[in-house]
Amino acid sequence: MGSRFDEMRIFSGNGNPPLAQLICDRVGVPLGDATIVKFSNENIFIKLNESVREKDVFVIQSLSTPNLSDRILELLILLDACKRASAGRVTAVIPYYAYGRTDKKDQPRVPITARLLADMIQAAGAHQVLTIDLHAGQIQGFFSIPMDELTAMHLLVRYWAEKGWDDLIVVSPDVGFAKRARNFAEAIGAPLAIAEKRRVQQLGRRDGNHSAPEILNLIGDVAGKRCLIVDDEIATGGSILEVVRLLEREGAREIYACCVHAVFAANAAERLRNSSLREIVTTDTLPLPPEKRWPGLTVLSVSTLIAEVIQRIHSGVSVDTIFTQRKHPALG
Ligand code: R5P
């Protein structure tokens, strides 16, 4: 099927330039020329150096750290620039959607920032959104424009399945992730254990946002087994390392971990590198500079997946097969 737009343009903010370049290489188009400047008064200025009039425009921006707020503003300003330059259609490609953990009012007088972000993206001019493994599926509903949520879990499943280990047990780091971990385990053909995590409020804090993860219990038998902890993201590494300690106490033979989004905040990379984890597997939805990489970290690229979906969106071809083949129902 042909596209209703003659040409495609792909632009990127500073959220994850290496991934944007890989996507362009796979799609077979050059990265769009844009100037992004942050002035001394901290105002961000963006200029598209080529016409986007009536073009099918994709704006790639992972909401990464450091300087997350700048990354968000770059995305919004890029979308606004495309809108005001008469782009035919603008798709915001957000490999990692930040603020996903602020998705409900679970305390008095707190915001739903994941919703606020969705409102801003729409107001800025996005006609549709493409993202990967949201922290919570209901964030899809925060948008009233089309939203395609892909998963990279199949990449992780394939990686571990190819090891062919018959003593592997998948471990969910908390009860909330148990359903997705169960589906992951099913796709690999391994049994499941569940760590029961509760975040413990720190002394003197009443807001519930300064809590350390504490593991209370393990459901399942991991003694003598190879354990694979699976999570959607690793931020500080606190949750994963707490589970590692629990599994060690329970007699696990070897411990591995995987996640889609390697946020690796603060000194997380150092703590993970120095832990007893044999290997961590993640993806490149977020940039991983050399100081956050080590030989025990394997990074799989989501560029092929995103490139394929961009081509399908541009050509007006269904992405259904991506969902049915890649988004294994067991991984929903
Ligand atoms: C929690 O609900 C998530 O699935 C992750 O377990 C969490 O985001 C990891 O955060 P951290 O690495 O800071 O413990």
Coordinates of C-alpha atoms and ligand atoms in Angstrom, one line a residue:
M1 CA 0.0 0.0 0.0
G2 CA 1.3 3.5 -0.8
S3 CA 1.5 6.4 1.6
R4 CA -0.8 9.3 1.6
F5 CA 2.3 11.4 2.2
D6 CA 4.9 11.7 -0.5
E7 CA 7.9 11.9 1.9
M8 CA 8.9 11.0 5.4
R9 CA 11.2 13.0 7.6
I10 CA 12.7 11.8 10.9
F11 CA 14.0 14.3 13.5
S12 CA 15.5 13.6 16.9
G13 CA 16.0 15.5 20.1
N14 CA 18.9 14.9 22.4
G15 CA 17.1 12.0 24.3
N16 CA 18.9 9.2 22.6
P17 CA 20.8 10.3 19.4
P18 CA 22.5 6.9 18.8
L19 CA 19.2 5.1 18.7
A20 CA 17.7 7.8 16.4
Q21 CA 20.6 7.3 14.0
L22 CA 20.2 3.5 14.0
I23 CA 16.5 3.9 13.3
C24 CA 17.2 6.2 10.4
D25 CA 19.8 3.8 9.0
R26 CA 17.3 0.9 9.2
V27 CA 14.5 3.0 7.6
G28 CA 16.9 4.2 5.0
V29 CA 16.4 8.0 5.4
P30 CA 18.9 10.6 6.6
L31 CA 18.3 12.1 10.1
G32 CA 16.5 15.4 9.6
D33 CA 18.6 18.5 10.1
A34 CA 17.5 20.5 13.1
T35 CA 19.4 23.0 15.3
I36 CA 18.8 22.6 19.0
V37 CA 20.3 25.3 21.3
K38 CA 20.1 26.0 25.0
F39 CA 20.7 29.6 25.7
S40 CA 22.4 31.0 28.7
N41 CA 19.0 31.9 30.2
E42 CA 18.2 28.1 29.8
N43 CA 15.6 28.7 27.1
I44 CA 15.7 26.0 24.5
F45 CA 15.5 27.0 20.9
I46 CA 14.9 24.7 18.0
K47 CA 14.9 25.3 14.2
L48 CA 14.1 22.7 11.6
N49 CA 16.6 23.4 8.8
E50 CA 14.5 21.7 6.1
S51 CA 10.9 21.9 5.0
V52 CA 8.4 19.5 6.5
R53 CA 5.3 21.0 4.7
E54 CA 2.8 18.2 4.1
K55 CA 5.5 15.6 5.1
D56 CA 5.0 12.6 7.3
V57 CA 7.2 13.5 10.2
F58 CA 8.5 11.3 13.0
V59 CA 10.0 13.0 16.1
I60 CA 12.2 10.6 18.1
Q61 CA 12.8 11.5 21.7
S62 CA 13.4 9.2 24.6
L63 CA 12.7 10.9 27.9
S64 CA 16.0 10.2 29.4
T65 CA 18.2 11.5 32.2
P66 CA 20.3 13.6 32.9
N67 CA 18.3 16.8 32.3
L68 CA 14.9 15.0 31.9
S69 CA 13.0 18.3 31.9
D70 CA 15.1 19.5 29.0
R71 CA 14.4 16.3 27.1
I72 CA 10.6 16.8 27.6
L73 CA 10.8 20.4 26.5
E74 CA 12.8 19.4 23.4
L75 CA 10.1 17.0 22.5
L76 CA 7.3 19.5 22.9
I77 CA 9.2 22.2 21.0
L78 CA 10.1 19.9 18.2
L79 CA 6.4 19.0 17.9
D80 CA 5.4 22.6 17.9
A81 CA 8.0 23.5 15.3
C82 CA 6.6 20.7 13.0
K83 CA 3.0 21.8 13.6
R84 CA 3.8 25.5 12.8
A85 CA 5.8 24.4 9.7
S86 CA 2.7 22.7 8.3
A87 CA 3.8 19.1 8.6
G88 CA 1.2 16.8 7.2
R89 CA 1.3 14.4 10.1
V90 CA 3.5 14.2 13.2
T91 CA 4.2 11.0 15.1
A92 CA 6.0 11.3 18.5
V93 CA 8.2 8.3 18.9
I94 CA 9.0 8.0 22.6
P95 CA 11.0 4.8 23.3
Y96 CA 10.9 5.5 27.0
Y97 CA 8.0 7.4 28.5
A98 CA 9.1 9.1 31.8
Y99 CA 6.8 9.8 34.7
G100 CA 5.1 6.4 34.1
R101 CA 5.1 5.8 37.8
T102 CA 3.0 8.9 38.5
D103 CA -0.1 7.5 36.9
K104 CA -2.7 7.6 39.6
K105 CA -3.8 9.6 42.7
D106 CA -2.6 7.2 45.3
Q107 CA -2.1 9.9 48.0
P108 CA -4.1 13.1 48.8
R109 CA -3.1 16.2 46.8
V110 CA -0.8 14.5 44.3
P111 CA -0.7 15.0 40.5
I112 CA -1.1 12.5 37.7
T113 CA 2.0 13.6 35.8
A114 CA 1.9 10.9 33.2
R115 CA -1.5 12.3 32.2
L116 CA -0.2 15.9 32.3
L117 CA 2.7 14.9 30.0
A118 CA 0.2 13.2 27.6
D119 CA -1.9 16.4 27.5
M120 CA 1.2 18.5 26.7
I121 CA 2.3 16.2 23.9
Q122 CA -1.1 16.4 22.3
A123 CA -1.3 20.2 22.7
A124 CA 2.1 20.5 21.2
G125 CA 0.9 19.0 18.0
A126 CA 1.4 15.2 17.9
H127 CA -1.1 13.4 15.8
Q128 CA -0.1 10.0 17.2
V129 CA 2.4 8.4 19.6
L130 CA 4.6 5.3 19.3
T131 CA 6.2 4.0 22.5
I132 CA 7.6 0.9 24.1
D133 CA 6.6 -0.9 27.2
L134 CA 4.8 1.7 29.3
H135 CA 5.2 1.3 33.1
A136 CA 1.4 0.9 33.2
G137 CA -0.8 0.0 30.2
Q138 CA -3.5 2.4 31.3
I139 CA -1.3 5.4 30.3
Q140 CA -2.4 4.5 26.7
G141 CA -5.8 5.9 27.8
F142 CA -4.3 9.2 28.8
F143 CA -4.0 10.0 25.1
S144 CA -7.0 10.8 22.9
I145 CA -4.9 10.4 19.8
P146 CA -3.8 7.0 18.4
M147 CA -1.1 5.4 20.5
D148 CA 0.8 2.3 19.6
E149 CA 2.5 0.7 22.5
L150 CA 5.1 -1.9 21.4
T151 CA 7.0 -4.3 23.5
A152 CA 10.6 -5.2 23.6
M153 CA 10.0 -8.2 25.9
H154 CA 10.2 -10.5 22.9
L155 CA 13.8 -9.5 22.4
L156 CA 14.6 -10.5 26.0
V157 CA 12.6 -13.7 25.7
R158 CA 14.5 -14.8 22.6
Y159 CA 17.8 -14.0 24.2
W160 CA 17.2 -16.1 27.3
A161 CA 15.4 -18.9 25.4
E162 CA 18.4 -19.3 23.2
K163 CA 20.5 -20.2 26.2
G164 CA 18.5 -23.4 26.4
W165 CA 18.9 -23.7 30.2
D166 CA 16.5 -26.2 31.7
D167 CA 17.0 -25.1 35.3
L168 CA 16.0 -21.5 34.7
I169 CA 13.3 -19.9 36.9
V170 CA 11.9 -16.5 36.2
V171 CA 11.5 -14.2 39.2
S172 CA 9.0 -11.3 39.4
P173 CA 10.5 -8.5 41.6
D174 CA 7.1 -7.7 43.1
V175 CA 3.5 -8.8 43.0
G176 CA 2.4 -5.9 40.7
F177 CA 4.7 -7.2 37.9
A178 CA 3.7 -10.9 38.5
K179 CA 1.3 -11.1 35.6
R180 CA 3.8 -9.8 33.1
A181 CA 6.5 -12.0 34.6
R182 CA 4.3 -15.0 34.4
N183 CA 3.7 -14.4 30.7
F184 CA 7.4 -13.8 30.2
A185 CA 8.1 -17.1 32.0
E186 CA 5.5 -18.9 29.9
A187 CA 7.1 -17.5 26.7
I188 CA 10.5 -18.9 27.7
G189 CA 9.0 -22.1 29.0
A190 CA 10.3 -21.6 32.6
P191 CA 8.5 -21.7 35.9
L192 CA 7.9 -18.5 38.0
A193 CA 8.7 -17.3 41.5
I194 CA 7.4 -14.0 42.9
A195 CA 9.1 -11.7 45.4
E196 CA 6.7 -9.9 47.6
K197 CA 8.0 -6.3 47.8
R198 CA 6.7 -3.5 50.0
R199 CA 8.2 -0.1 50.0
V200 CA 8.9 1.0 53.6
Q201 CA 8.5 4.7 54.4
Q202 CA 11.6 6.3 55.8
L203 CA 11.5 7.7 59.3
G204 CA 10.4 11.3 59.5
R205 CA 8.9 11.3 55.9
R206 CA 5.1 11.5 55.7
D207 CA 4.7 11.8 51.9
G208 CA 5.2 8.2 51.0
N209 CA 7.6 9.1 48.2
H210 CA 10.8 8.5 50.1
S211 CA 10.7 4.8 50.7
A212 CA 13.2 2.0 50.4
P213 CA 12.1 -1.3 48.9
E214 CA 12.0 -4.1 51.4
I215 CA 11.4 -7.7 50.3
L216 CA 9.2 -9.7 52.7
N217 CA 8.8 -13.0 51.1
L218 CA 9.4 -15.3 48.2
I219 CA 6.7 -17.4 46.6
G220 CA 8.4 -20.3 44.8
D221 CA 11.4 -22.5 45.3
V222 CA 14.7 -21.2 43.8
A223 CA 17.2 -23.4 45.7
G224 CA 19.9 -24.7 43.4
K225 CA 18.4 -22.9 40.4
R226 CA 19.4 -20.3 37.9
C227 CA 17.2 -17.3 38.6
L228 CA 16.2 -14.6 36.1
I229 CA 14.7 -11.4 37.5
V230 CA 12.6 -9.6 35.0
D231 CA 11.3 -6.0 35.3
D232 CA 10.1 -3.2 33.0
E233 CA 12.8 -0.8 34.2
I234 CA 15.8 -0.6 36.6
A235 CA 16.0 2.9 38.0
T236 CA 18.1 3.1 41.2
G237 CA 18.6 -0.7 41.2
G238 CA 17.2 -0.8 44.7
S239 CA 14.4 -3.3 43.9
I240 CA 16.6 -5.6 41.8
L241 CA 19.4 -5.7 44.4
E242 CA 16.9 -6.4 47.2
V243 CA 15.6 -9.4 45.2
V244 CA 19.2 -10.6 44.6
R245 CA 19.8 -10.7 48.4
L246 CA 16.6 -12.6 48.9
L247 CA 17.4 -15.1 46.2
E248 CA 20.9 -15.6 47.7
R249 CA 19.3 -16.3 51.1
E250 CA 17.0 -18.8 49.4
G251 CA 19.9 -20.7 47.9
A252 CA 19.8 -19.6 44.2
R253 CA 22.7 -21.0 42.2
E254 CA 23.2 -18.2 39.8
I255 CA 21.3 -14.9 39.4
Y256 CA 20.6 -12.9 36.2
A257 CA 18.4 -9.9 35.5
C258 CA 16.8 -8.2 32.5
C259 CA 14.7 -5.1 31.9
V260 CA 13.5 -3.1 28.9
H261 CA 14.4 0.3 30.2
A262 CA 17.9 0.9 31.8
V263 CA 17.3 4.1 33.6
F264 CA 20.3 3.5 35.7
A265 CA 19.9 6.6 37.9
A266 CA 22.6 8.0 40.1
N267 CA 25.2 5.2 40.9
A268 CA 22.9 2.3 39.9
A269 CA 25.3 1.1 37.2
E270 CA 28.1 0.9 39.7
R271 CA 26.0 -0.9 42.2
L272 CA 24.8 -3.4 39.7
R273 CA 28.3 -4.0 38.3
N274 CA 29.6 -4.8 41.8
S275 CA 26.7 -7.1 42.7
S276 CA 26.6 -10.8 42.3
L277 CA 24.4 -10.6 39.2
R278 CA 26.1 -12.7 36.6
E279 CA 24.6 -10.8 33.6
I280 CA 22.1 -8.1 33.0
V281 CA 20.3 -7.8 29.7
T282 CA 18.5 -4.6 28.6
T283 CA 17.7 -2.6 25.5
D284 CA 18.8 0.7 24.1
T285 CA 15.5 2.6 24.6
L286 CA 17.6 4.8 26.8
P287 CA 21.2 6.0 26.1
L288 CA 23.9 4.1 27.9
P289 CA 27.2 6.0 27.9
P290 CA 30.4 4.1 28.3
E291 CA 30.6 4.7 32.1
K292 CA 27.2 2.9 32.5
R293 CA 28.4 -0.2 30.5
W294 CA 30.5 -3.1 31.7
P295 CA 31.2 -6.6 30.3
G296 CA 28.3 -8.1 32.2
L297 CA 25.8 -5.8 30.6
T298 CA 24.2 -6.9 27.3
V299 CA 22.3 -4.3 25.3
L300 CA 19.8 -5.4 22.6
S301 CA 18.6 -2.8 20.1
V302 CA 15.0 -1.8 19.6
S303 CA 16.0 0.1 16.4
T304 CA 14.8 -2.7 14.0
L305 CA 11.4 -2.9 15.8
I306 CA 10.9 0.9 15.7
A307 CA 12.1 1.2 12.1
E308 CA 9.7 -1.5 10.9
V309 CA 6.7 0.2 12.7
I310 CA 7.7 3.6 11.3
Q311 CA 7.8 2.2 7.8
R312 CA 4.4 0.5 8.3
I313 CA 2.8 3.7 9.7
H314 CA 4.2 5.7 6.8
S315 CA 2.9 3.2 4.2
G316 CA -0.5 2.9 5.9
V317 CA 0.1 -0.8 6.5
S318 CA -1.3 -2.5 9.6
V319 CA 1.1 -3.0 12.5
D320 CA -1.2 -5.9 13.6
T321 CA 1.4 -8.5 12.7
I322 CA 4.0 -6.7 14.8
F323 CA 1.5 -7.0 17.7
T324 CA 0.6 -10.6 17.0
Q325 CA 4.1 -11.9 16.2
R326 CA 6.2 -9.7 18.5
K327 CA 3.8 -8.7 21.1
H328 CA 3.1 -12.3 22.0
P329 CA -0.3 -12.4 23.7
A330 CA 1.6 -14.0 26.6
L331 CA 3.6 -10.7 26.9
G332 CA 0.7 -8.3 27.2
Ligands
R5P1 C1 8.3 -0.8 40.0 O1 7.1 -0.8 40.0 C2 9.0 -1.1 38.7 O2 8.6 -2.2 38.0 C3 10.5 -1.2 39.0 O3 10.7 -2.3 39.9 C4 11.1 0.0 39.6 O4 10.8 1.1 38.7 C5 12.6 -0.1 39.8 O5 13.0 1.0 40.5 P1 14.4 0.9 41.3 O6 15.4 0.3 40.4 O7 14.6 2.3 41.7 O8 14.1 0.1 42.6

